PDB file of C-alpha atoms in Angstrom:
ATOM      1  CA  VAL A   1      71.539  70.779  91.151  1.00 91.00           C
ATOM      2  CA  ASP A   2      72.628  70.928  87.520  1.00 94.00           C
ATOM      3  CA  ILE A   3      75.865  71.157  87.875  1.00 96.00           C
ATOM      4  CA  TYR A   4      78.516  71.662  90.851  1.00 98.00           C
ATOM      5  CA  HIS A   5      81.035  74.600  90.857  1.00 98.00           C
ATOM      6  CA  VAL A   6      83.709  74.171  93.315  1.00 98.00           C
ATOM      7  CA  ASN A   7      86.168  76.240  94.039  1.00 96.00           C
ATOM      8  CA  TRP A   8      89.736  74.869  95.661  1.00 94.00           C
ATOM      9  CA  LEU A   9      89.763  70.637  94.857  1.00 96.00           C
ATOM     10  CA  GLN A  10      89.575  69.762  99.075  1.00 94.00           C
ATOM     11  CA  ASN A  11      85.620  70.984  99.144  1.00 96.00           C
ATOM     12  CA  ALA A  12      84.897  68.827  96.248  1.00 97.00           C
ATOM     13  CA  LEU A  13      85.537  65.716  98.542  1.00 97.00           C
ATOM     14  CA  SER A  14      82.257  66.503  99.702  1.00 95.00           C
ATOM     15  CA  LEU A  15      80.136  65.753  96.936  1.00 97.00           C
ATOM     16  CA  PRO A  16      78.030  62.787  96.528  1.00 96.00           C
ATOM     17  CA  ASN A  17      78.943  60.509  93.798  1.00 94.00           C
ATOM     18  CA  ASN A  18      75.910  61.051  91.603  1.00 95.00           C
ATOM     19  CA  ASN A  19      77.118  62.341  87.911  1.00 95.00           C
ATOM     20  CA  LYS A  20      76.827  65.490  88.384  1.00 96.00           C
ATOM     21  CA  PRO A  21      79.092  67.862  85.979  1.00 97.00           C
ATOM     22  CA  LEU A  22      81.909  69.065  88.129  1.00 97.00           C
ATOM     23  CA  LEU A  23      83.921  72.132  87.668  1.00 98.00           C
ATOM     24  CA  VAL A  24      86.935  72.681  90.400  1.00 98.00           C
ATOM     25  CA  THR A  25      88.726  76.127  90.235  1.00 96.00           C
ATOM     26  CA  THR A  26      91.882  75.599  91.223  1.00 95.00           C
ATOM     27  CA  LEU A  27      95.050  77.885  92.677  1.00 90.00           C
ATOM     28  CA  GLY A  28      98.041  77.138  93.562  1.00 85.00           C
ATOM     29  CA  THR A  29      98.292  76.329  97.216  1.00 84.00           C
ATOM     30  CA  ASP A  30      96.045  73.363  96.511  1.00 89.00           C
ATOM     31  CA  LEU A  31      98.721  71.705  94.791  1.00 88.00           C
ATOM     32  CA  LYS A  32     100.767  71.499  97.844  1.00 86.00           C
ATOM     33  CA  LEU A  33      97.248  69.745  99.625  1.00 90.00           C
ATOM     34  CA  LEU A  34      97.877  67.059  96.699  1.00 93.00           C
ATOM     35  CA  GLY A  35     100.993  65.955  98.600  1.00 91.00           C
ATOM     36  CA  LEU A  36      98.751  65.387 101.497  1.00 95.00           C
ATOM     37  CA  PRO A  37      98.842  61.399 102.343  1.00 96.00           C
ATOM     38  CA  GLY A  38      95.718  60.125 100.654  1.00 96.00           C
ATOM     39  CA  MET A  39      94.452  63.132  99.081  1.00 96.00           C
ATOM     40  CA  LYS A  40      95.531  62.158  95.790  1.00 97.00           C
ATOM     41  CA  SER A  41      93.542  58.939  95.697  1.00 97.00           C
ATOM     42  CA  ALA A  42      90.849  60.856  97.443  1.00 97.00           C
ATOM     43  CA  LEU A  43      90.366  63.221  94.696  1.00 98.00           C
ATOM     44  CA  ARG A  44      90.634  60.642  91.741  1.00 97.00           C
ATOM     45  CA  HIS A  45      87.868  58.881  93.132  1.00 97.00           C
ATOM     46  CA  VAL A  46      85.590  61.693  93.061  1.00 97.00           C
ATOM     47  CA  PHE A  47      86.378  63.164  89.911  1.00 97.00           C
ATOM     48  CA  SER A  48      85.666  59.175  88.313  1.00 97.00           C
ATOM     49  CA  HIS A  49      81.952  60.384  89.805  1.00 96.00           C
ATOM     50  CA  HIS A  50      81.494  63.193  87.969  1.00 96.00           C
ATOM     51  CA  PRO A  51      81.873  64.518  84.247  1.00 96.00           C
ATOM     52  CA  THR A  52      84.765  67.477  85.587  1.00 97.00           C
ATOM     53  CA  ILE A  53      87.032  70.194  84.792  1.00 98.00           C
ATOM     54  CA  ILE A  54      89.449  70.824  86.680  1.00 98.00           C
ATOM     55  CA  ALA A  55      90.270  75.224  85.783  1.00 98.00           C
ATOM     56  CA  PRO A  56      93.148  76.140  87.362  1.00 96.00           C
ATOM     57  CA  ASN A  57      93.745  80.125  87.165  1.00 92.00           C
ATOM     58  CA  ASN A  58      97.267  80.050  85.581  1.00 91.00           C
ATOM     59  CA  THR A  59      98.844  77.543  83.315  1.00 91.00           C
ATOM     60  CA  TRP A  60     101.901  76.301  85.691  1.00 90.00           C
ATOM     61  CA  MET A  61      99.003  74.487  87.355  1.00 93.00           C
ATOM     62  CA  ILE A  62      98.655  72.897  84.278  1.00 95.00           C
ATOM     63  CA  PRO A  63     101.107  69.863  84.240  1.00 95.00           C
ATOM     64  CA  VAL A  64     100.772  69.465  87.853  1.00 95.00           C
ATOM     65  CA  LEU A  65      97.717  68.681  87.055  1.00 97.00           C
ATOM     66  CA  LYS A  66      97.340  66.801  84.678  1.00 98.00           C
ATOM     67  CA  ALA A  67      99.303  63.854  85.549  1.00 97.00           C
ATOM     68  CA  THR A  68      97.598  63.166  88.695  1.00 97.00           C
ATOM     69  CA  PHE A  69      93.422  63.584  87.160  1.00 98.00           C
ATOM     70  CA  GLY A  70      94.466  63.777  83.423  1.00 97.00           C
ATOM     71  CA  ASN A  71      92.344  60.774  82.004  1.00 97.00           C
ATOM     72  CA  LEU A  72      89.699  61.228  84.898  1.00 97.00           C
ATOM     73  CA  ALA A  73      88.930  65.296  84.374  1.00 97.00           C
ATOM     74  CA  SER A  74      89.794  67.707  81.109  1.00 97.00           C
ATOM     75  CA  VAL A  75      92.032  70.284  82.755  1.00 98.00           C
ATOM     76  CA  ARG A  76      92.470  73.995  81.353  1.00 97.00           C
ATOM     77  CA  GLU A  77      93.043  77.743  82.902  1.00 96.00           C
ATOM     78  CA  ILE A  78      90.487  79.145  83.199  1.00 97.00           C
ATOM     79  CA  LYS A  79      91.018  83.215  84.124  1.00 95.00           C
ATOM     80  CA  PHE A  80      90.236  85.304  86.574  1.00 95.00           C
ATOM     81  CA  GLY A  81      88.974  88.801  86.007  1.00 97.00           C
ATOM     82  CA  ILE A  82      89.192  91.666  87.758  1.00 97.00           C
ATOM     83  CA  ASP A  83      86.529  94.704  88.647  1.00 97.00           C
ATOM     84  CA  ASP A  84      86.157  97.227  86.143  1.00 96.00           C
ATOM     85  CA  GLU A  85      86.969 100.452  88.531  1.00 97.00           C
ATOM     86  CA  PHE A  86      91.106  98.841  88.974  1.00 98.00           C
ATOM     87  CA  PHE A  87      91.243  99.998  85.311  1.00 98.00           C
ATOM     88  CA  GLU A  88      89.154 103.412  85.507  1.00 97.00           C
ATOM     89  CA  VAL A  89      92.542 104.548  88.591  1.00 98.00           C
ATOM     90  CA  THR A  90      93.820 107.858  87.787  1.00 97.00           C
ATOM     91  CA  ARG A  91      97.099 107.591  89.288  1.00 97.00           C
ATOM     92  CA  THR A  92      98.887 110.594  91.121  1.00 95.00           C
ATOM     93  CA  ILE A  93     102.115 109.691  91.892  1.00 96.00           C
ATOM     94  CA  ASN A  94     103.659 110.212  94.825  1.00 95.00           C
ATOM     95  CA  GLU A  95     107.044 112.024  94.511  1.00 92.00           C
ATOM     96  CA  LYS A  96     108.060 113.011  98.102  1.00 93.00           C
ATOM     97  CA  PRO A  97     108.134 110.825  99.216  1.00 97.00           C
ATOM     98  CA  ARG A  98     108.041 108.095  97.192  1.00 98.00           C
ATOM     99  CA  ILE A  99     105.738 104.909  98.161  1.00 98.00           C
ATOM    100  CA  TRP A 100     106.214 101.502  97.426  1.00 98.00           C
ATOM    101  CA  LEU A 101     103.989  99.629  98.127  1.00 98.00           C
ATOM    102  CA  THR A 102     103.489  95.827  99.469  1.00 98.00           C
ATOM    103  CA  VAL A 103      99.398  94.195  99.751  1.00 97.00           C
ATOM    104  CA  SER A 104     100.047  90.774 101.766  1.00 94.00           C
ATOM    105  CA  ARG A 105      99.224  88.397 104.243  1.00 92.00           C
ATOM    106  CA  ILE A 106     102.766  89.168 106.148  1.00 94.00           C
ATOM    107  CA  THR A 107     104.015  85.649 106.266  1.00 93.00           C
ATOM    108  CA  LYS A 108     108.136  84.618 106.018  1.00 93.00           C
ATOM    109  CA  ASP A 109     107.155  82.819 102.761  1.00 92.00           C
ATOM    110  CA  LYS A 110     104.647  86.164 101.890  1.00 93.00           C
ATOM    111  CA  ILE A 111     107.184  88.322 102.637  1.00 95.00           C
ATOM    112  CA  GLY A 112     109.981  86.915 100.852  1.00 95.00           C
ATOM    113  CA  PRO A 113     113.636  88.675 101.666  1.00 97.00           C
ATOM    114  CA  LEU A 114     111.714  92.505 101.238  1.00 97.00           C
ATOM    115  CA  LEU A 115     112.673  93.705 104.956  1.00 96.00           C
ATOM    116  CA  GLU A 116     116.097  92.228 104.145  1.00 97.00           C
ATOM    117  CA  TRP A 117     116.346  93.792 100.883  1.00 97.00           C
ATOM    118  CA  GLY A 118     115.119  96.500 101.742  1.00 97.00           C
ATOM    119  CA  GLU A 119     116.645  97.313 104.642  1.00 96.00           C
ATOM    120  CA  ASN A 120     119.362  99.408 102.941  1.00 90.00           C
ATOM    121  CA  TYR A 121     117.427 100.973 100.810  1.00 96.00           C
ATOM    122  CA  PHE A 122     114.104 102.460 101.734  1.00 97.00           C
ATOM    123  CA  GLY A 123     113.790 105.824 104.561  1.00 93.00           C
ATOM    124  CA  THR A 124     112.965 109.158 104.237  1.00 92.00           C
ATOM    125  CA  SER A 125     112.506 109.500 100.194  1.00 96.00           C
ATOM    126  CA  ASP A 126     111.540 106.514  99.817  1.00 98.00           C
ATOM    127  CA  GLU A 127     109.333 104.440 102.018  1.00 98.00           C
ATOM    128  CA  LEU A 128     108.250 101.183 102.235  1.00 98.00           C
ATOM    129  CA  HIS A 129     104.267 100.363 103.345  1.00 98.00           C
ATOM    130  CA  VAL A 130     102.984  97.636 103.810  1.00 98.00           C
ATOM    131  CA  VAL A 131      99.228  96.457 104.051  1.00 98.00           C
ATOM    132  CA  GLY A 132      97.765  93.203 105.526  1.00 96.00           C
ATOM    133  CA  PRO A 133      97.610  91.145 108.410  1.00 95.00           C
ATOM    134  CA  LEU A 134     100.750  90.199 110.155  1.00 93.00           C
ATOM    135  CA  GLN A 135     101.036  86.413 110.506  1.00 91.00           C
ATOM    136  CA  ASP A 136     102.762  83.380 112.049  1.00 85.00           C
ATOM    137  CA  GLY A 137     104.307  86.004 114.959  1.00 86.00           C
ATOM    138  CA  LEU A 138     106.306  88.106 112.447  1.00 88.00           C
ATOM    139  CA  ARG A 139     107.568  91.334 113.857  1.00 90.00           C
ATOM    140  CA  LEU A 140     107.921  94.247 111.559  1.00 95.00           C
ATOM    141  CA  PRO A 141     111.385  96.903 111.524  1.00 96.00           C
ATOM    142  CA  ALA A 142     110.104 100.664 112.187  1.00 95.00           C
ATOM    143  CA  TRP A 143     111.484 101.821 109.489  1.00 97.00           C
ATOM    144  CA  VAL A 144     108.852 100.273 107.701  1.00 97.00           C
ATOM    145  CA  LYS A 145     105.018 101.678 107.134  1.00 97.00           C
ATOM    146  CA  TYR A 146     102.662  98.976 109.143  1.00 97.00           C
ATOM    147  CA  HIS A 147      98.743  99.712 107.760  1.00 97.00           C
ATOM    148  CA  ARG A 148      96.150  96.923 108.867  1.00 95.00           C
ATOM    149  CA  PRO A 149      94.395  95.498 106.338  1.00 95.00           C
ATOM    150  CA  THR A 150      92.211  97.659 104.098  1.00 95.00           C
ATOM    151  CA  SER A 151      88.779  97.417 101.427  1.00 95.00           C
ATOM    152  CA  LEU A 152      89.371  97.089  98.136  1.00 94.00           C
ATOM    153  CA  GLY A 153      87.806 100.368  97.710  1.00 96.00           C
ATOM    154  CA  ARG A 154      90.416 102.209  99.913  1.00 96.00           C
ATOM    155  CA  LEU A 155      92.779 100.421  98.339  1.00 97.00           C
ATOM    156  CA  ARG A 156      91.852 101.438  94.388  1.00 96.00           C
ATOM    157  CA  GLU A 157      91.473 105.462  95.589  1.00 96.00           C
ATOM    158  CA  TYR A 158      94.316 105.798  97.925  1.00 97.00           C
ATOM    159  CA  TRP A 159      96.783 103.209  97.870  1.00 98.00           C
ATOM    160  CA  LEU A 160      97.472 102.501  94.169  1.00 98.00           C
ATOM    161  CA  PRO A 161      97.191 105.557  92.693  1.00 98.00           C
ATOM    162  CA  LYS A 162      99.954 107.002  94.815  1.00 97.00           C
ATOM    163  CA  ALA A 163     101.629 103.578  94.742  1.00 98.00           C
ATOM    164  CA  SER A 164     104.936 104.200  92.664  1.00 98.00           C
ATOM    165  CA  ALA A 165     104.821 100.307  92.309  1.00 98.00           C
ATOM    166  CA  LEU A 166     103.105  96.999  93.979  1.00 98.00           C
ATOM    167  CA  VAL A 167     106.215  94.714  96.063  1.00 98.00           C
ATOM    168  CA  THR A 168     105.528  91.808  96.234  1.00 97.00           C
ATOM    169  CA  LEU A 169     109.443  89.896  97.131  1.00 96.00           C
ATOM    170  CA  SER A 170     107.067  86.421  97.630  1.00 93.00           C
ATOM    171  CA  SER A 171     107.833  82.665  97.828  1.00 89.00           C
ATOM    172  CA  HIS A 172     104.834  80.944  98.861  1.00 78.00           C
ATOM    173  CA  SER A 173     102.620  78.168  96.698  1.00 68.00           C
ATOM    174  CA  GLU A 174     100.446  81.080  94.269  1.00 69.00           C
ATOM    175  CA  GLY A 175      98.279  80.591  92.012  1.00 73.00           C
ATOM    176  CA  LEU A 176      98.123  83.897  90.955  1.00 85.00           C
ATOM    177  CA  PRO A 177      97.595  86.455  93.969  1.00 89.00           C
ATOM    178  CA  GLN A 178      94.754  89.013  92.686  1.00 94.00           C
ATOM    179  CA  ILE A 179      96.537  92.077  94.002  1.00 96.00           C
ATOM    180  CA  VAL A 180      98.750  91.325  90.713  1.00 97.00           C
ATOM    181  CA  ILE A 181      96.875  91.571  88.032  1.00 97.00           C
ATOM    182  CA  GLU A 182      94.585  94.410  89.862  1.00 98.00           C
ATOM    183  CA  ALA A 183      97.689  97.270  90.563  1.00 98.00           C
ATOM    184  CA  MET A 184      98.347  96.638  86.730  1.00 98.00           C
ATOM    185  CA  ALA A 185      94.735  96.938  85.578  1.00 98.00           C
ATOM    186  CA  ALA A 186      95.367 100.219  87.233  1.00 98.00           C
ATOM    187  CA  GLY A 187      98.469 101.067  85.751  1.00 98.00           C
ATOM    188  CA  VAL A 188     100.995 100.445  88.984  1.00 98.00           C
ATOM    189  CA  PRO A 189     104.278  98.327  88.540  1.00 98.00           C
ATOM    190  CA  VAL A 190     104.530  95.502  89.828  1.00 98.00           C
ATOM    191  CA  ILE A 191     108.292  94.535  91.592  1.00 98.00           C
ATOM    192  CA  ALA A 192     107.779  90.435  91.673  1.00 97.00           C
ATOM    193  CA  SER A 193     109.608  87.912  92.794  1.00 97.00           C
ATOM    194  CA  PRO A 194     111.077  84.927  89.587  1.00 96.00           C
ATOM    195  CA  ILE A 195     108.040  82.535  91.022  1.00 93.00           C
ATOM    196  CA  ALA A 196     106.049  80.803  88.909  1.00 90.00           C
ATOM    197  CA  ALA A 197     102.563  82.831  89.009  1.00 91.00           C
ATOM    198  CA  HIS A 198     104.638  85.864  88.487  1.00 95.00           C
ATOM    199  CA  ARG A 199     106.301  85.143  85.862  1.00 95.00           C
ATOM    200  CA  SER A 200     103.299  83.791  83.852  1.00 93.00           C
ATOM    201  CA  VAL A 201     102.033  87.689  83.960  1.00 95.00           C
ATOM    202  CA  ILE A 202     104.847  89.863  83.845  1.00 97.00           C
ATOM    203  CA  THR A 203     107.382  90.381  81.213  1.00 97.00           C
ATOM    204  CA  HIS A 204     110.795  91.862  82.630  1.00 98.00           C
ATOM    205  CA  LYS A 205     111.289  95.554  82.387  1.00 97.00           C
ATOM    206  CA  ASP A 206     108.211  95.693  80.041  1.00 98.00           C
ATOM    207  CA  ASN A 207     105.406  95.193  82.077  1.00 98.00           C
ATOM    208  CA  GLY A 208     106.539  95.239  84.614  1.00 98.00           C
ATOM    209  CA  TRP A 209     109.409  93.864  86.985  1.00 98.00           C
ATOM    210  CA  ILE A 210     111.394  90.896  88.239  1.00 98.00           C
ATOM    211  CA  ALA A 211     113.413  90.906  91.153  1.00 98.00           C
ATOM    212  CA  SER A 212     115.750  87.693  91.414  1.00 97.00           C
ATOM    213  CA  SER A 213     118.595  88.928  93.314  1.00 97.00           C
ATOM    214  CA  PRO A 214     119.429  92.180  95.254  1.00 97.00           C
ATOM    215  CA  GLU A 215     121.407  94.131  92.809  1.00 97.00           C
ATOM    216  CA  THR A 216     117.801  94.142  90.814  1.00 98.00           C
ATOM    217  CA  PHE A 217     115.546  94.861  93.238  1.00 98.00           C
ATOM    218  CA  TYR A 218     117.251  97.112  93.763  1.00 98.00           C
ATOM    219  CA  SER A 219     118.088  98.290  90.000  1.00 98.00           C
ATOM    220  CA  GLY A 220     114.093  97.738  89.580  1.00 98.00           C
ATOM    221  CA  LEU A 221     113.518 100.434  92.461  1.00 98.00           C
ATOM    222  CA  ASP A 222     115.760 102.936  90.848  1.00 98.00           C
ATOM    223  CA  PHE A 223     113.603 102.482  86.564  1.00 98.00           C
ATOM    224  CA  LEU A 224     110.661 102.532  88.182  1.00 98.00           C
ATOM    225  CA  SER A 225     111.541 105.692  90.474  1.00 98.00           C
ATOM    226  CA  ASP A 226     111.579 107.892  87.053  1.00 97.00           C
ATOM    227  CA  PHE A 227     108.279 109.597  85.929  1.00 96.00           C
ATOM    228  CA  ASP A 228     108.654 108.720  82.789  1.00 97.00           C
ATOM    229  CA  ASN A 229     110.177 104.723  82.965  1.00 98.00           C
ATOM    230  CA  ASN A 230     107.058 104.217  85.271  1.00 98.00           C
ATOM    231  CA  LEU A 231     104.230 105.269  83.503  1.00 98.00           C
ATOM    232  CA  THR A 232     105.229 103.999  80.434  1.00 98.00           C
ATOM    233  CA  ILE A 233     105.821 100.189  82.004  1.00 98.00           C
ATOM    234  CA  GLY A 234     102.100 101.025  84.031  1.00 98.00           C
ATOM    235  CA  SER A 235     100.592 102.030  81.027  1.00 98.00           C
ATOM    236  CA  SER A 236     101.748  98.566  79.278  1.00 98.00           C
ATOM    237  CA  ALA A 237     101.092  96.980  82.337  1.00 98.00           C
ATOM    238  CA  ARG A 238      97.706  97.997  82.058  1.00 98.00           C
ATOM    239  CA  LYS A 239      96.904  96.610  78.279  1.00 98.00           C
ATOM    240  CA  TYR A 240      98.293  93.498  78.646  1.00 98.00           C
ATOM    241  CA  VAL A 241      95.506  92.801  82.026  1.00 98.00           C
ATOM    242  CA  SER A 242      92.692  93.701  80.136  1.00 98.00           C
ATOM    243  CA  GLU A 243      93.465  92.429  76.851  1.00 97.00           C
ATOM    244  CA  GLN A 244      94.680  88.941  78.428  1.00 96.00           C
ATOM    245  CA  PHE A 245      92.602  89.276  81.769  1.00 97.00           C
ATOM    246  CA  GLY A 246      89.503  91.661  80.692  1.00 98.00           C
ATOM    247  CA  THR A 247      86.759  92.011  83.944  1.00 98.00           C
ATOM    248  CA  TRP A 248      84.381  89.728  85.996  1.00 97.00           C
ATOM    249  CA  LYS A 249      82.409  89.735  83.417  1.00 97.00           C
ATOM    250  CA  ASP A 250      84.435  88.644  80.453  1.00 97.00           C
ATOM    251  CA  ALA A 251      85.415  85.941  83.207  1.00 97.00           C
ATOM    252  CA  SER A 252      82.349  84.779  83.551  1.00 97.00           C
ATOM    253  CA  ARG A 253      81.412  84.300  80.293  1.00 97.00           C
ATOM    254  CA  ARG A 254      84.365  82.286  80.395  1.00 97.00           C
ATOM    255  CA  TYR A 255      83.532  80.148  83.055  1.00 97.00           C
ATOM    256  CA  GLN A 256      80.016  80.163  81.830  1.00 96.00           C
ATOM    257  CA  THR A 257      81.324  78.311  77.910  1.00 97.00           C
ATOM    258  CA  ALA A 258      82.923  75.577  79.999  1.00 97.00           C
ATOM    259  CA  HIS A 259      79.246  75.080  82.819  1.00 97.00           C
ATOM    260  CA  LEU A 260      77.780  74.678  79.437  1.00 96.00           C
ATOM    261  CA  GLU A 261      80.006  71.873  77.352  1.00 96.00           C
ATOM    262  CA  LEU A 262      80.264  70.427  81.297  1.00 96.00           C
ATOM    263  CA  LEU A 263      76.603  70.479  80.603  1.00 94.00           C
ATOM    264  CA  GLU A 264      76.311  68.229  77.011  1.00 90.00           C
ATOM    265  CA  LYS A 265      79.130  66.009  78.259  1.00 72.00           C
ATOM    266  CA  PRO A 266      77.917  62.107  78.620  1.00 64.00           C
ATOM    267  CA  HIS A 267      80.561  60.676  81.108  1.00 55.00           C
ATOM    268  CA  HIS A 268      81.275  57.212  81.875  1.00 47.00           C
ATOM    269  CA  GLU A 269      82.592  55.860  85.020  1.00 45.00           C
ATOM    270  CA  GLN A 270      85.938  54.605  85.675  1.00 42.00           C
TER     271      GLN A 270
END
């Protein structure tokens, strides 16, 4: 082994202290991990034995990671990529009824206030379709159109083309939900809660819609019900993620640059 590439901070804990270069991708849930007793010290011990780059997939995590590990590791954002096929989606927006789509693990934090806010909006002419595994014993009301987890191909070929928007009101600790940038790549507007992960990629009323209250949520649904508004926001979303994220080939080049830098970097024990 010349270099370790580890996904998630906790998986770095098993590495031997052999001074070999290390790149650790980091997601939002990793920051919750740091709250566990002894976790920061254990990870600092690991990083003291490796030249390390900690690579969150979103900038909002950088200050916390730098404050915790900045004297032992380089911390920088390395964006994920998007499957090429999402950029090739042709939308055939369903208008009667309009389809509003949520794709997520179905937990209290991931759903957020969606069920409460949506109860008085969704019905015959506007349907909320929820796709994903039911967890935490959460029960969905009868007006929600629930579907089991699906494949990326089915999502790309069936759900996203007909959806008026992807709706995510999550309050979960997210790095950056992949489904958000996949929907944007497909030209589908995203209505999202104002957590840092969403605000890092969505500019309100430019390439998506930030809903911080029931009123702004309903305004977003009404705004995107207009066909021209919907196409304009969707086009802006696709352009943004194409320029800022690109495909997984673009992401692999970003990681390769970091790998090569680590291989050339001398390491001094702390």
